[in-house]
């Protein structure tokens, strides 16, 4: 959809990148994750690169990760310095997750020299390495080289499919690739016995809350033959995005936490894949939320589910706002435009 592509590009026209320290990573931290069915420690590194090539060209409607990118080429020496500084805080975690706000396999973000050195170092230290990439950068040449480096260590690539619906991905997300592109990448990863984590977006623009739930469940069914992990990412309102543009005009509301709980419960009955949910900004106006009374309880249950995979964590959750959510599911097809977000009016 050329108009959507142009609009996303124009939103960045007057964007001025912050002065960034290209010798320091954006952030590093330790968190819990699941490996071979056990809860273990994972170390997360967000590198500061030039940014996602797709974001620099146009970008997805909901993604504002470019806000922390350098918007210029980062030298190999600076990338090595970022990695060295990040590893100073590494404490032997069994999983290391690498984020670049773009694609680890894109040579314009990380040169092969940098990528290889990082993988060689981590393959000696950790049990699992997790990275992210758009499917167009997943090819035989790169995967063959990575296989030589990591050997028997678990290597995982996260792909932001968002939805298995090509129309929705093009006309609501402006993702820039098709479901077939995803499937080709998935089959290549399987060839090298690498793992695939699929990111699924909860509630992209222009659809109702009920349609968002249905789209997630349909996507789970469609990707069942391809993915090892499903990570649900509820849309949050990031700066300089089309989502923010519409949110400021009361034409978009992030998903309800009740919707996410329902998606997780239903998904668990549809696939054997590990199911997770990453809630950036959860409980705030810009993130997935219910109301101030129950946000904390539901967020805690979602976090527990991501580790234990047991839907019983959602039993007993209730709040007066749940009826408001159910009412919205019933009436939103009859309304024109966005339903007022009553849950935040009193915040």
PDB file of N, CA and C in Angstrom, residues 178-257:
ATOM      1  N   UNK A 178       6.064 -10.940   2.843  1.00  0.00           N
ATOM      2  CA  UNK A 178       4.865 -11.770   2.812  1.00  0.00           C
ATOM      3  C   UNK A 178       4.990 -12.982   3.727  1.00  0.00           C
ATOM      4  N   UNK A 179       3.872 -13.671   3.898  1.00  0.00           N
ATOM      5  CA  UNK A 179       3.864 -14.896   4.688  1.00  0.00           C
ATOM      6  C   UNK A 179       4.741 -15.954   4.022  1.00  0.00           C
ATOM      7  N   UNK A 180       4.779 -15.978   2.714  1.00  0.00           N
ATOM      8  CA  UNK A 180       5.649 -16.920   2.003  1.00  0.00           C
ATOM      9  C   UNK A 180       7.125 -16.639   2.285  1.00  0.00           C
ATOM     10  N   UNK A 181       7.490 -15.353   2.395  1.00  0.00           N
ATOM     11  CA  UNK A 181       8.866 -15.002   2.754  1.00  0.00           C
ATOM     12  C   UNK A 181       9.224 -15.585   4.120  1.00  0.00           C
ATOM     13  N   UNK A 182       8.285 -15.485   5.051  1.00  0.00           N
ATOM     14  CA  UNK A 182       8.480 -16.040   6.390  1.00  0.00           C
ATOM     15  C   UNK A 182       8.665 -17.555   6.324  1.00  0.00           C
ATOM     16  N   UNK A 183       7.829 -18.228   5.547  1.00  0.00           N
ATOM     17  CA  UNK A 183       7.895 -19.683   5.463  1.00  0.00           C
ATOM     18  C   UNK A 183       9.210 -20.146   4.836  1.00  0.00           C
ATOM     19  N   UNK A 184       9.703 -19.415   3.850  1.00  0.00           N
ATOM     20  CA  UNK A 184      10.993 -19.755   3.244  1.00  0.00           C
ATOM     21  C   UNK A 184      12.118 -19.641   4.272  1.00  0.00           C
ATOM     22  N   UNK A 185      12.092 -18.576   5.065  1.00  0.00           N
ATOM     23  CA  UNK A 185      13.104 -18.397   6.112  1.00  0.00           C
ATOM     24  C   UNK A 185      12.989 -19.503   7.158  1.00  0.00           C
ATOM     25  N   UNK A 186      11.756 -19.852   7.515  1.00  0.00           N
ATOM     26  CA  UNK A 186      11.533 -20.906   8.509  1.00  0.00           C
ATOM     27  C   UNK A 186      12.107 -22.232   8.037  1.00  0.00           C
ATOM     28  N   UNK A 187      11.905 -22.558   6.789  1.00  0.00           N
ATOM     29  CA  UNK A 187      12.415 -23.817   6.254  1.00  0.00           C
ATOM     30  C   UNK A 187      13.943 -23.833   6.188  1.00  0.00           C
ATOM     31  N   UNK A 188      14.551 -22.687   5.897  1.00  0.00           N
ATOM     32  CA  UNK A 188      16.008 -22.608   5.894  1.00  0.00           C
ATOM     33  C   UNK A 188      16.560 -22.817   7.301  1.00  0.00           C
ATOM     34  N   UNK A 189      15.940 -22.203   8.286  1.00  0.00           N
ATOM     35  CA  UNK A 189      16.388 -22.368   9.673  1.00  0.00           C
ATOM     36  C   UNK A 189      16.276 -23.828  10.104  1.00  0.00           C
ATOM     37  N   UNK A 190      15.207 -24.472   9.685  1.00  0.00           N
ATOM     38  CA  UNK A 190      15.017 -25.885  10.023  1.00  0.00           C
ATOM     39  C   UNK A 190      16.103 -26.745   9.383  1.00  0.00           C
ATOM     40  N   UNK A 191      16.529 -26.372   8.188  1.00  0.00           N
ATOM     41  CA  UNK A 191      17.580 -27.105   7.483  1.00  0.00           C
ATOM     42  C   UNK A 191      18.859 -27.166   8.311  1.00  0.00           C
ATOM     43  N   UNK A 192      19.153 -26.081   9.032  1.00  0.00           N
ATOM     44  CA  UNK A 192      20.374 -26.024   9.839  1.00  0.00           C
ATOM     45  C   UNK A 192      20.123 -26.378  11.305  1.00  0.00           C
ATOM     46  N   UNK A 193      18.882 -26.842  11.580  1.00  0.00           N
ATOM     47  CA  UNK A 193      18.486 -27.222  12.944  1.00  0.00           C
ATOM     48  C   UNK A 193      18.549 -26.041  13.914  1.00  0.00           C
ATOM     49  N   UNK A 194      18.306 -24.844  13.381  1.00  0.00           N
ATOM     50  CA  UNK A 194      18.189 -23.660  14.217  1.00  0.00           C
ATOM     51  C   UNK A 194      16.734 -23.488  14.652  1.00  0.00           C
ATOM     52  N   UNK A 195      16.530 -22.769  15.735  1.00  0.00           N
ATOM     53  CA  UNK A 195      15.193 -22.536  16.267  1.00  0.00           C
ATOM     54  C   UNK A 195      14.598 -21.256  15.673  1.00  0.00           C
ATOM     55  N   UNK A 196      13.278 -21.234  15.590  1.00  0.00           N
ATOM     56  CA  UNK A 196      12.562 -20.052  15.111  1.00  0.00           C
ATOM     57  C   UNK A 196      11.614 -19.542  16.184  1.00  0.00           C
ATOM     58  N   UNK A 197      11.772 -18.281  16.523  1.00  0.00           N
ATOM     59  CA  UNK A 197      10.822 -17.599  17.400  1.00  0.00           C
ATOM     60  C   UNK A 197      10.019 -16.638  16.529  1.00  0.00           C
ATOM     61  N   UNK A 198       8.709 -16.716  16.591  1.00  0.00           N
ATOM     62  CA  UNK A 198       7.860 -15.870  15.762  1.00  0.00           C
ATOM     63  C   UNK A 198       7.164 -14.833  16.628  1.00  0.00           C
ATOM     64  N   UNK A 199       7.366 -13.570  16.293  1.00  0.00           N
ATOM     65  CA  UNK A 199       6.684 -12.484  16.994  1.00  0.00           C
ATOM     66  C   UNK A 199       5.325 -12.244  16.337  1.00  0.00           C
ATOM     67  N   UNK A 200       4.300 -12.202  17.166  1.00  0.00           N
ATOM     68  CA  UNK A 200       2.937 -11.965  16.692  1.00  0.00           C
ATOM     69  C   UNK A 200       2.415 -10.696  17.358  1.00  0.00           C
ATOM     70  N   UNK A 201       1.969  -9.754  16.552  1.00  0.00           N
ATOM     71  CA  UNK A 201       1.496  -8.465  17.048  1.00  0.00           C
ATOM     72  C   UNK A 201       0.050  -8.569  17.509  1.00  0.00           C
ATOM     73  N   UNK A 202      -0.208  -8.081  18.708  1.00  0.00           N
ATOM     74  CA  UNK A 202      -1.573  -8.060  19.218  1.00  0.00           C
ATOM     75  C   UNK A 202      -2.189  -6.687  18.962  1.00  0.00           C
ATOM     76  N   UNK A 203      -3.198  -6.668  18.135  1.00  0.00           N
ATOM     77  CA  UNK A 203      -3.994  -5.495  17.792  1.00  0.00           C
ATOM     78  C   UNK A 203      -3.240  -4.451  16.965  1.00  0.00           C
ATOM     79  N   UNK A 204      -2.936  -4.790  15.712  1.00  0.00           N
ATOM     80  CA  UNK A 204      -2.436  -3.759  14.799  1.00  0.00           C
ATOM     81  C   UNK A 204      -3.525  -2.728  14.519  1.00  0.00           C
ATOM     82  N   UNK A 205      -3.181  -1.694  13.797  1.00  0.00           N
ATOM     83  CA  UNK A 205      -4.132  -0.630  13.492  1.00  0.00           C
ATOM     84  C   UNK A 205      -5.308  -1.137  12.657  1.00  0.00           C
ATOM     85  N   UNK A 206      -6.407  -0.396  12.750  1.00  0.00           N
ATOM     86  CA  UNK A 206      -7.556  -0.515  11.848  1.00  0.00           C
ATOM     87  C   UNK A 206      -8.417  -1.754  12.054  1.00  0.00           C
ATOM     88  N   UNK A 207      -8.203  -2.514  13.127  1.00  0.00           N
ATOM     89  CA  UNK A 207      -9.096  -3.634  13.404  1.00  0.00           C
ATOM     90  C   UNK A 207      -9.631  -3.498  14.825  1.00  0.00           C
ATOM     91  N   UNK A 208     -10.723  -4.189  15.114  1.00  0.00           N
ATOM     92  CA  UNK A 208     -11.341  -4.118  16.432  1.00  0.00           C
ATOM     93  C   UNK A 208     -10.616  -5.024  17.420  1.00  0.00           C
ATOM     94  N   UNK A 209     -10.975  -4.882  18.677  1.00  0.00           N
ATOM     95  CA  UNK A 209     -10.401  -5.726  19.724  1.00  0.00           C
ATOM     96  C   UNK A 209     -10.715  -7.202  19.463  1.00  0.00           C
ATOM     97  N   UNK A 210     -11.954  -7.469  19.098  1.00  0.00           N
ATOM     98  CA  UNK A 210     -12.367  -8.849  18.832  1.00  0.00           C
ATOM     99  C   UNK A 210     -11.640  -9.409  17.619  1.00  0.00           C
ATOM    100  N   UNK A 211     -11.496  -8.612  16.577  1.00  0.00           N
ATOM    101  CA  UNK A 211     -10.760  -9.058  15.394  1.00  0.00           C
ATOM    102  C   UNK A 211      -9.297  -9.319  15.726  1.00  0.00           C
ATOM    103  N   UNK A 212      -8.746  -8.524  16.645  1.00  0.00           N
ATOM    104  CA  UNK A 212      -7.353  -8.718  17.051  1.00  0.00           C
ATOM    105  C   UNK A 212      -7.162 -10.071  17.726  1.00  0.00           C
ATOM    106  N   UNK A 213      -8.096 -10.443  18.589  1.00  0.00           N
ATOM    107  CA  UNK A 213      -8.030 -11.753  19.248  1.00  0.00           C
ATOM    108  C   UNK A 213      -8.107 -12.859  18.203  1.00  0.00           C
ATOM    109  N   UNK A 214      -9.051 -12.736  17.295  1.00  0.00           N
ATOM    110  CA  UNK A 214      -9.237 -13.760  16.258  1.00  0.00           C
ATOM    111  C   UNK A 214      -8.012 -13.862  15.352  1.00  0.00           C
ATOM    112  N   UNK A 215      -7.420 -12.718  15.016  1.00  0.00           N
ATOM    113  CA  UNK A 215      -6.246 -12.739  14.147  1.00  0.00           C
ATOM    114  C   UNK A 215      -5.082 -13.459  14.822  1.00  0.00           C
ATOM    115  N   UNK A 216      -4.887 -13.227  16.101  1.00  0.00           N
ATOM    116  CA  UNK A 216      -3.798 -13.906  16.822  1.00  0.00           C
ATOM    117  C   UNK A 216      -4.004 -15.416  16.839  1.00  0.00           C
ATOM    118  N   UNK A 217      -5.220 -15.856  17.099  1.00  0.00           N
ATOM    119  CA  UNK A 217      -5.493 -17.290  17.148  1.00  0.00           C
ATOM    120  C   UNK A 217      -5.328 -17.917  15.768  1.00  0.00           C
ATOM    121  N   UNK A 218      -5.795 -17.232  14.734  1.00  0.00           N
ATOM    122  CA  UNK A 218      -5.615 -17.745  13.369  1.00  0.00           C
ATOM    123  C   UNK A 218      -4.144 -17.825  12.995  1.00  0.00           C
ATOM    124  N   UNK A 219      -3.377 -16.836  13.432  1.00  0.00           N
ATOM    125  CA  UNK A 219      -1.939 -16.835  13.152  1.00  0.00           C
ATOM    126  C   UNK A 219      -1.251 -18.000  13.842  1.00  0.00           C
ATOM    127  N   UNK A 220      -1.625 -18.275  15.082  1.00  0.00           N
ATOM    128  CA  UNK A 220      -1.051 -19.415  15.808  1.00  0.00           C
ATOM    129  C   UNK A 220      -1.285 -20.710  15.039  1.00  0.00           C
ATOM    130  N   UNK A 221      -2.491 -20.888  14.523  1.00  0.00           N
ATOM    131  CA  UNK A 221      -2.799 -22.099  13.751  1.00  0.00           C
ATOM    132  C   UNK A 221      -1.935 -22.173  12.494  1.00  0.00           C
ATOM    133  N   UNK A 222      -1.757 -21.028  11.821  1.00  0.00           N
ATOM    134  CA  UNK A 222      -1.034 -21.010  10.542  1.00  0.00           C
ATOM    135  C   UNK A 222       0.463 -21.240  10.696  1.00  0.00           C
ATOM    136  N   UNK A 223       1.025 -20.806  11.819  1.00  0.00           N
ATOM    137  CA  UNK A 223       2.480 -20.922  11.982  1.00  0.00           C
ATOM    138  C   UNK A 223       2.887 -22.162  12.776  1.00  0.00           C
ATOM    139  N   UNK A 224       1.915 -22.931  13.204  1.00  0.00           N
ATOM    140  CA  UNK A 224       2.198 -24.131  14.004  1.00  0.00           C
ATOM    141  C   UNK A 224       3.243 -25.044  13.370  1.00  0.00           C
ATOM    142  N   UNK A 225       3.223 -25.271  12.032  1.00  0.00           N
ATOM    143  CA  UNK A 225       4.215 -26.184  11.455  1.00  0.00           C
ATOM    144  C   UNK A 225       5.632 -25.611  11.379  1.00  0.00           C
ATOM    145  N   UNK A 226       5.781 -24.303  11.641  1.00  0.00           N
ATOM    146  CA  UNK A 226       7.063 -23.656  11.360  1.00  0.00           C
ATOM    147  C   UNK A 226       7.834 -23.198  12.592  1.00  0.00           C
ATOM    148  N   UNK A 227       7.143 -22.830  13.652  1.00  0.00           N
ATOM    149  CA  UNK A 227       7.824 -22.115  14.738  1.00  0.00           C
ATOM    150  C   UNK A 227       8.000 -22.955  15.997  1.00  0.00           C
ATOM    151  N   UNK A 228       9.054 -22.642  16.744  1.00  0.00           N
ATOM    152  CA  UNK A 228       9.327 -23.308  18.017  1.00  0.00           C
ATOM    153  C   UNK A 228       8.807 -22.493  19.197  1.00  0.00           C
ATOM    154  N   UNK A 229       8.837 -21.186  19.049  1.00  0.00           N
ATOM    155  CA  UNK A 229       8.377 -20.271  20.091  1.00  0.00           C
ATOM    156  C   UNK A 229       7.465 -19.229  19.450  1.00  0.00           C
ATOM    157  N   UNK A 230       6.409 -18.869  20.152  1.00  0.00           N
ATOM    158  CA  UNK A 230       5.547 -17.763  19.729  1.00  0.00           C
ATOM    159  C   UNK A 230       5.619 -16.693  20.808  1.00  0.00           C
ATOM    160  N   UNK A 231       5.996 -15.498  20.400  1.00  0.00           N
ATOM    161  CA  UNK A 231       6.081 -14.379  21.340  1.00  0.00           C
ATOM    162  C   UNK A 231       5.051 -13.331  20.943  1.00  0.00           C
ATOM    163  N   UNK A 232       4.038 -13.173  21.761  1.00  0.00           N
ATOM    164  CA  UNK A 232       3.018 -12.166  21.488  1.00  0.00           C
ATOM    165  C   UNK A 232       3.518 -10.798  21.949  1.00  0.00           C
ATOM    166  N   UNK A 233       3.411  -9.827  21.064  1.00  0.00           N
ATOM    167  CA  UNK A 233       3.826  -8.463  21.376  1.00  0.00           C
ATOM    168  C   UNK A 233       2.639  -7.515  21.242  1.00  0.00           C
ATOM    169  N   UNK A 234       1.981  -7.198  22.344  1.00  0.00           N
ATOM    170  CA  UNK A 234       0.870  -6.247  22.271  1.00  0.00           C
ATOM    171  C   UNK A 234       1.366  -4.874  21.803  1.00  0.00           C
ATOM    172  N   UNK A 235       0.655  -4.264  20.908  1.00  0.00           N
ATOM    173  CA  UNK A 235       1.052  -2.958  20.392  1.00  0.00           C
ATOM    174  C   UNK A 235       1.135  -1.941  21.517  1.00  0.00           C
ATOM    175  N   UNK A 236       2.246  -1.216  21.577  1.00  0.00           N
ATOM    176  CA  UNK A 236       2.350  -0.086  22.502  1.00  0.00           C
ATOM    177  C   UNK A 236       2.661   1.159  21.679  1.00  0.00           C
ATOM    178  N   UNK A 237       2.366   2.301  22.233  1.00  0.00           N
ATOM    179  CA  UNK A 237       2.426   3.558  21.486  1.00  0.00           C
ATOM    180  C   UNK A 237       3.827   4.139  21.562  1.00  0.00           C
ATOM    181  N   UNK A 238       4.591   3.968  20.495  1.00  0.00           N
ATOM    182  CA  UNK A 238       5.966   4.457  20.446  1.00  0.00           C
ATOM    183  C   UNK A 238       6.044   5.748  19.643  1.00  0.00           C
ATOM    184  N   UNK A 239       7.021   6.562  19.990  1.00  0.00           N
ATOM    185  CA  UNK A 239       7.131   7.905  19.418  1.00  0.00           C
ATOM    186  C   UNK A 239       7.407   7.885  17.914  1.00  0.00           C
ATOM    187  N   UNK A 240       6.837   8.870  17.233  1.00  0.00           N
ATOM    188  CA  UNK A 240       7.051   9.097  15.803  1.00  0.00           C
ATOM    189  C   UNK A 240       6.565   7.929  14.943  1.00  0.00           C
ATOM    190  N   UNK A 241       5.457   7.319  15.344  1.00  0.00           N
ATOM    191  CA  UNK A 241       4.868   6.228  14.584  1.00  0.00           C
ATOM    192  C   UNK A 241       3.433   6.588  14.195  1.00  0.00           C
ATOM    193  N   UNK A 242       2.899   5.848  13.230  1.00  0.00           N
ATOM    194  CA  UNK A 242       1.504   6.047  12.840  1.00  0.00           C
ATOM    195  C   UNK A 242       0.570   5.682  13.984  1.00  0.00           C
ATOM    196  N   UNK A 243       0.944   4.679  14.772  1.00  0.00           N
ATOM    197  CA  UNK A 243       0.145   4.332  15.945  1.00  0.00           C
ATOM    198  C   UNK A 243       0.017   5.538  16.870  1.00  0.00           C
ATOM    199  N   UNK A 244       1.126   6.221  17.122  1.00  0.00           N
ATOM    200  CA  UNK A 244       1.071   7.397  17.990  1.00  0.00           C
ATOM    201  C   UNK A 244       0.236   8.509  17.356  1.00  0.00           C
ATOM    202  N   UNK A 245       0.381   8.698  16.074  1.00  0.00           N
ATOM    203  CA  UNK A 245      -0.378   9.720  15.346  1.00  0.00           C
ATOM    204  C   UNK A 245      -1.886   9.524  15.552  1.00  0.00           C
ATOM    205  N   UNK A 246      -2.350   8.293  15.435  1.00  0.00           N
ATOM    206  CA  UNK A 246      -3.777   8.012  15.599  1.00  0.00           C
ATOM    207  C   UNK A 246      -4.184   7.988  17.070  1.00  0.00           C
ATOM    208  N   UNK A 247      -3.305   7.497  17.919  1.00  0.00           N
ATOM    209  CA  UNK A 247      -3.590   7.446  19.365  1.00  0.00           C
ATOM    210  C   UNK A 247      -3.817   8.841  19.921  1.00  0.00           C
ATOM    211  N   UNK A 248      -3.012   9.791  19.498  1.00  0.00           N
ATOM    212  CA  UNK A 248      -3.170  11.171  19.965  1.00  0.00           C
ATOM    213  C   UNK A 248      -4.492  11.776  19.514  1.00  0.00           C
ATOM    214  N   UNK A 249      -5.100  11.203  18.479  1.00  0.00           N
ATOM    215  CA  UNK A 249      -6.382  11.682  17.967  1.00  0.00           C
ATOM    216  C   UNK A 249      -7.534  10.805  18.442  1.00  0.00           C
ATOM    217  N   UNK A 250      -7.279   9.998  19.488  1.00  0.00           N
ATOM    218  CA  UNK A 250      -8.289   9.087  20.054  1.00  0.00           C
ATOM    219  C   UNK A 250      -8.849   8.133  19.010  1.00  0.00           C
ATOM    220  N   UNK A 251      -7.999   7.713  18.081  1.00  0.00           N
ATOM    221  CA  UNK A 251      -8.421   6.784  17.036  1.00  0.00           C
ATOM    222  C   UNK A 251      -7.726   5.427  17.169  1.00  0.00           C
ATOM    223  N   UNK A 252      -7.058   5.235  18.285  1.00  0.00           N
ATOM    224  CA  UNK A 252      -6.458   3.933  18.568  1.00  0.00           C
ATOM    225  C   UNK A 252      -6.323   3.759  20.070  1.00  0.00           C
ATOM    226  N   UNK A 253      -6.639   2.556  20.542  1.00  0.00           N
ATOM    227  CA  UNK A 253      -6.409   2.184  21.938  1.00  0.00           C
ATOM    228  C   UNK A 253      -5.581   0.910  21.966  1.00  0.00           C
ATOM    229  N   UNK A 254      -4.492   0.870  22.728  1.00  0.00           N
ATOM    230  CA  UNK A 254      -3.737  -0.389  22.872  1.00  0.00           C
ATOM    231  C   UNK A 254      -4.658  -1.492  23.384  1.00  0.00           C
ATOM    232  N   UNK A 255      -4.294  -2.739  23.186  1.00  0.00           N
ATOM    233  CA  UNK A 255      -5.185  -3.849  23.574  1.00  0.00           C
ATOM    234  C   UNK A 255      -5.422  -3.930  25.076  1.00  0.00           C
ATOM    235  N   UNK A 256      -6.563  -4.501  25.414  1.00  0.00           N
ATOM    236  CA  UNK A 256      -6.861  -4.802  26.808  1.00  0.00           C
ATOM    237  C   UNK A 256      -5.998  -5.969  27.270  1.00  0.00           C
ATOM    238  N   UNK A 257      -5.637  -5.961  28.539  1.00  0.00           N
ATOM    239  CA  UNK A 257      -4.942  -7.114  29.112  1.00  0.00           C
ATOM    240  C   UNK A 257      -5.844  -8.338  29.139  1.00  0.00           C
TER     241      UNK A 257
END
